Amino acid sequence: MATRIFLDTEFTGLHQHTTLISLALVSESGEEFYAEFNDYDRNQVDDWLEHHVIRHLEMKEFHQGVYQQEMLTRLKGNRKFICLELDKWLAKFSTIEIWADVLAYDWVLFCELYGGARYLPKNIFYAPFDLATLFRMKELIVPIANYQSDLSRFEFAGADIQEQHHALADARVEKICFEKLITIAF
């Protein structure tokens, strides 16, 4: 059986030339990976990103390195360094299915770390899974227009909304949401 891993990223904008600011992965068994990039395009950072994302960064004073804790790998560095460390972390799982919430950007940016989806580690299933679709199938969100009928994932998970837009907090909330959603009957 595949290990579910919940992915979240923070990046410099909803456009084609966006760059990763941070990335987090949380496995269903509790192992966590959190990375902050030191090579994102700072020219793309606007006031919203500064207030909602940059302020959550934890390793502002570090340039590059790995900071291991019990179940959490934290690191900071450039894309190449982070990708190499991510490879090591992912290698401990035999088969992986990636889950993310509204994964259109997260998945593309994750794949780009490897030079494209064809070059992902062999233990990652080729198709990601989307929590937003699961929320929709459970009729907890309804497509009306933009965000008019969306549901706060943090409120649904019972988590502190002040942590929103921190990749690790978001990935943890995704895991909680998934665990709650699979208990709700169709």
mmCIF file of C-alpha atoms in Angstrom:
data_model
loop_
_atom_site.group_PDB
_atom_site.id
_atom_site.type_symbol
_atom_site.label_atom_id
_atom_site.label_comp_id
_atom_site.label_asym_id
_atom_site.label_seq_id
_atom_site.Cartn_x
_atom_site.Cartn_y
_atom_site.Cartn_z
ATOM 1 C CA MET A 1 0.000 0.000 0.000
ATOM 2 C CA ALA A 2 1.226 3.474 -0.841
ATOM 3 C CA THR A 3 2.130 5.992 1.838
ATOM 4 C CA ARG A 4 0.052 9.151 1.617
ATOM 5 C CA ILE A 5 2.163 12.287 1.798
ATOM 6 C CA PHE A 6 0.552 15.706 2.047
ATOM 7 C CA LEU A 7 2.284 18.478 0.092
ATOM 8 C CA ASP A 8 2.073 22.226 0.383
ATOM 9 C CA THR A 9 4.173 24.972 -1.164
ATOM 10 C CA GLU A 10 4.399 28.715 -0.867
ATOM 11 C CA PHE A 11 5.534 30.582 -3.963
ATOM 12 C CA THR A 12 5.922 34.059 -5.404
ATOM 13 C CA GLY A 13 2.647 34.353 -7.282
ATOM 14 C CA LEU A 14 -0.139 32.785 -9.300
ATOM 15 C CA HIS A 15 1.642 33.093 -12.642
ATOM 16 C CA GLN A 16 3.776 31.050 -14.980
ATOM 17 C CA HIS A 17 7.142 32.365 -13.751
ATOM 18 C CA THR A 18 6.536 31.848 -10.038
ATOM 19 C CA THR A 19 9.326 30.546 -7.809
ATOM 20 C CA LEU A 20 9.206 28.414 -4.678
ATOM 21 C CA ILE A 21 9.566 30.106 -1.307
ATOM 22 C CA SER A 22 8.933 27.041 0.860
ATOM 23 C CA LEU A 23 7.799 23.445 0.583
ATOM 24 C CA ALA A 24 6.484 20.975 3.140
ATOM 25 C CA LEU A 25 5.582 17.312 3.124
ATOM 26 C CA VAL A 26 3.824 15.459 5.935
ATOM 27 C CA SER A 27 3.487 11.688 5.769
ATOM 28 C CA GLU A 28 0.469 9.891 7.163
ATOM 29 C CA SER A 29 2.807 8.247 9.693
ATOM 30 C CA GLY A 30 4.052 11.610 10.985
ATOM 31 C CA GLU A 31 7.436 12.193 9.323
ATOM 32 C CA GLU A 32 7.768 15.779 8.137
ATOM 33 C CA PHE A 33 9.967 17.611 5.654
ATOM 34 C CA TYR A 34 10.109 21.412 5.573
ATOM 35 C CA ALA A 35 12.330 23.483 3.276
ATOM 36 C CA GLU A 36 12.820 27.192 2.726
ATOM 37 C CA PHE A 37 14.374 28.301 -0.543
ATOM 38 C CA ASN A 38 17.067 30.994 -0.582
ATOM 39 C CA ASP A 39 16.903 31.439 -4.359
ATOM 40 C CA TYR A 40 13.292 32.512 -4.905
ATOM 41 C CA ASP A 41 12.736 35.642 -6.969
ATOM 42 C CA ARG A 42 12.498 38.397 -4.364
ATOM 43 C CA ASN A 43 11.434 40.849 -7.093
ATOM 44 C CA GLN A 44 8.124 38.969 -7.285
ATOM 45 C CA VAL A 45 7.337 39.413 -3.572
ATOM 46 C CA ASP A 46 4.440 41.820 -3.128
ATOM 47 C CA ASP A 47 2.828 43.178 0.038
ATOM 48 C CA TRP A 48 0.424 40.224 0.316
ATOM 49 C CA LEU A 49 3.282 37.703 0.162
ATOM 50 C CA GLU A 50 5.364 39.728 2.584
ATOM 51 C CA HIS A 51 2.519 39.837 5.115
ATOM 52 C CA HIS A 52 1.092 36.322 4.677
ATOM 53 C CA VAL A 53 4.067 34.142 3.673
ATOM 54 C CA ILE A 54 7.479 35.746 4.242
ATOM 55 C CA ARG A 55 6.670 36.587 7.864
ATOM 56 C CA HIS A 56 6.130 32.856 8.540
ATOM 57 C CA LEU A 57 9.601 31.860 7.365
ATOM 58 C CA GLU A 58 11.563 30.325 10.231
ATOM 59 C CA MET A 59 15.158 30.272 9.007
ATOM 60 C CA LYS A 60 15.718 33.831 7.846
ATOM 61 C CA GLU A 61 19.157 34.027 9.435
ATOM 62 C CA PHE A 62 20.422 30.793 7.843
ATOM 63 C CA HIS A 63 21.807 30.541 4.328
ATOM 64 C CA GLN A 64 21.956 26.763 3.838
ATOM 65 C CA GLY A 65 21.850 23.641 5.949
ATOM 66 C CA VAL A 66 19.849 20.735 7.331
ATOM 67 C CA TYR A 67 18.438 20.904 10.850
ATOM 68 C CA GLN A 68 17.228 17.470 11.905
ATOM 69 C CA GLN A 69 14.735 16.949 14.706
ATOM 70 C CA GLU A 70 13.039 13.727 15.759
ATOM 71 C CA MET A 71 10.362 13.349 13.037
ATOM 72 C CA LEU A 72 11.058 16.631 11.229
ATOM 73 C CA THR A 73 13.704 17.491 8.693
ATOM 74 C CA ARG A 74 14.081 21.274 8.302
ATOM 75 C CA LEU A 75 16.384 22.806 5.772
ATOM 76 C CA LYS A 76 17.215 25.923 3.894
ATOM 77 C CA GLY A 77 19.030 26.242 0.611
ATOM 78 C CA ASN A 78 18.760 26.569 -3.126
ATOM 79 C CA ARG A 79 16.600 24.375 -5.359
ATOM 80 C CA LYS A 80 19.401 21.914 -6.123
ATOM 81 C CA PHE A 81 20.347 21.431 -2.463
ATOM 82 C CA ILE A 82 16.710 21.037 -1.400
ATOM 83 C CA CYS A 83 16.008 18.544 -4.187
ATOM 84 C CA LEU A 84 18.978 16.382 -3.123
ATOM 85 C CA GLU A 85 17.821 16.378 0.503
ATOM 86 C CA LEU A 86 14.230 15.751 -0.561
ATOM 87 C CA ASP A 87 15.410 12.684 -2.522
ATOM 88 C CA LYS A 88 16.988 11.284 0.648
ATOM 89 C CA TRP A 89 13.834 11.915 2.673
ATOM 90 C CA LEU A 90 11.490 10.405 0.071
ATOM 91 C CA ALA A 91 13.692 7.307 -0.335
ATOM 92 C CA LYS A 92 12.528 5.917 3.020
ATOM 93 C CA PHE A 93 9.030 5.291 1.595
ATOM 94 C CA SER A 94 8.462 2.366 -0.759
ATOM 95 C CA THR A 95 5.488 3.776 -2.692
ATOM 96 C CA ILE A 96 4.135 7.326 -2.344
ATOM 97 C CA GLU A 97 0.894 8.997 -3.314
ATOM 98 C CA ILE A 98 0.964 12.773 -3.081
ATOM 99 C CA TRP A 99 -2.067 14.682 -1.786
ATOM 100 C CA ALA A 100 -2.413 18.457 -1.836
ATOM 101 C CA ASP A 101 -5.196 20.991 -1.537
ATOM 102 C CA VAL A 102 -5.930 22.734 -4.849
ATOM 103 C CA LEU A 103 -2.762 21.157 -6.160
ATOM 104 C CA ALA A 104 -2.454 22.832 -9.561
ATOM 105 C CA TYR A 105 0.557 24.943 -8.575
ATOM 106 C CA ASP A 106 1.954 22.720 -5.823
ATOM 107 C CA TRP A 107 2.258 19.688 -8.091
ATOM 108 C CA VAL A 108 3.801 21.579 -11.012
ATOM 109 C CA LEU A 109 6.351 23.281 -8.756
ATOM 110 C CA PHE A 110 7.144 19.984 -7.026
ATOM 111 C CA CYS A 111 7.720 18.304 -10.398
ATOM 112 C CA GLU A 112 9.858 21.233 -11.597
ATOM 113 C CA LEU A 113 12.299 20.581 -8.750
ATOM 114 C CA TYR A 114 13.132 17.362 -10.566
ATOM 115 C CA GLY A 115 13.182 18.861 -14.052
ATOM 116 C CA GLY A 116 9.647 17.684 -14.808
ATOM 117 C CA ALA A 117 7.225 14.914 -13.863
ATOM 118 C CA ARG A 118 9.085 12.298 -15.917
ATOM 119 C CA TYR A 119 12.067 12.638 -13.577
ATOM 120 C CA LEU A 120 10.288 12.239 -10.243
ATOM 121 C CA PRO A 121 11.672 9.569 -7.935
ATOM 122 C CA LYS A 122 10.413 6.141 -9.029
ATOM 123 C CA ASN A 123 8.560 5.558 -5.742
ATOM 124 C CA ILE A 124 6.128 8.463 -6.376
ATOM 125 C CA PHE A 125 2.881 7.560 -8.106
ATOM 126 C CA TYR A 126 2.587 9.648 -11.287
ATOM 127 C CA ALA A 127 -0.843 11.153 -10.497
ATOM 128 C CA PRO A 128 -1.373 13.398 -7.454
ATOM 129 C CA PHE A 129 -4.636 13.548 -5.510
ATOM 130 C CA ASP A 130 -6.569 16.710 -4.725
ATOM 131 C CA LEU A 131 -8.185 17.440 -1.357
ATOM 132 C CA ALA A 132 -10.351 20.181 -2.882
ATOM 133 C CA THR A 133 -11.967 17.531 -5.085
ATOM 134 C CA LEU A 134 -12.561 15.364 -2.031
ATOM 135 C CA PHE A 135 -14.156 18.343 -0.237
ATOM 136 C CA ARG A 136 -16.358 18.879 -3.300
ATOM 137 C CA MET A 137 -17.351 15.222 -3.504
ATOM 138 C CA LYS A 138 -18.386 15.373 0.169
ATOM 139 C CA GLU A 139 -20.417 18.528 -0.723
ATOM 140 C CA LEU A 140 -18.479 20.684 1.738
ATOM 141 C CA ILE A 141 -17.524 23.168 -0.970
ATOM 142 C CA VAL A 142 -19.733 24.235 -3.845
ATOM 143 C CA PRO A 143 -18.418 25.948 -6.973
ATOM 144 C CA ILE A 144 -20.265 29.247 -7.183
ATOM 145 C CA ALA A 145 -17.635 31.848 -8.055
ATOM 146 C CA ASN A 146 -14.111 32.434 -6.852
ATOM 147 C CA TYR A 147 -13.975 31.855 -3.082
ATOM 148 C CA GLN A 148 -17.600 32.647 -2.273
ATOM 149 C CA SER A 149 -18.458 29.146 -1.125
ATOM 150 C CA ASP A 150 -15.084 27.853 -0.051
ATOM 151 C CA LEU A 151 -14.430 26.302 3.330
ATOM 152 C CA SER A 152 -11.593 27.285 5.652
ATOM 153 C CA ARG A 153 -9.379 24.224 5.856
ATOM 154 C CA PHE A 154 -7.932 25.477 9.153
ATOM 155 C CA GLU A 155 -11.380 25.835 10.723
ATOM 156 C CA PHE A 156 -12.423 22.418 9.399
ATOM 157 C CA ALA A 157 -9.266 20.912 10.932
ATOM 158 C CA GLY A 158 -9.650 22.822 14.209
ATOM 159 C CA ALA A 159 -6.262 24.485 13.685
ATOM 160 C CA ASP A 160 -5.048 28.026 14.405
ATOM 161 C CA ILE A 161 -5.858 30.153 11.340
ATOM 162 C CA GLN A 162 -2.921 32.435 12.225
ATOM 163 C CA GLU A 163 -0.586 29.696 10.960
ATOM 164 C CA GLN A 164 -2.160 29.652 7.489
ATOM 165 C CA HIS A 165 0.261 30.205 4.569
ATOM 166 C CA HIS A 166 3.124 28.483 6.353
ATOM 167 C CA ALA A 167 3.831 25.444 4.166
ATOM 168 C CA LEU A 168 4.352 23.050 7.093
ATOM 169 C CA ALA A 169 1.246 24.216 8.951
ATOM 170 C CA ASP A 170 -0.757 23.948 5.719
ATOM 171 C CA ALA A 171 0.502 20.405 5.000
ATOM 172 C CA ARG A 172 -0.342 19.356 8.574
ATOM 173 C CA VAL A 173 -3.853 20.765 8.136
ATOM 174 C CA GLU A 174 -4.216 18.897 4.837
ATOM 175 C CA LYS A 175 -3.456 15.648 6.661
ATOM 176 C CA ILE A 176 -6.046 16.411 9.356
ATOM 177 C CA CYS A 177 -8.629 17.377 6.736
ATOM 178 C CA PHE A 178 -8.038 14.147 4.824
ATOM 179 C CA GLU A 179 -8.410 12.075 7.985
ATOM 180 C CA LYS A 180 -11.709 13.820 8.777
ATOM 181 C CA LEU A 181 -13.005 13.664 5.208
ATOM 182 C CA ILE A 182 -12.567 9.924 4.807
ATOM 183 C CA THR A 183 -14.847 9.361 7.800
ATOM 184 C CA ILE A 184 -17.703 11.316 6.191
ATOM 185 C CA ALA A 185 -20.058 9.143 4.158
ATOM 186 C CA PHE A 186 -21.010 10.149 0.620
#
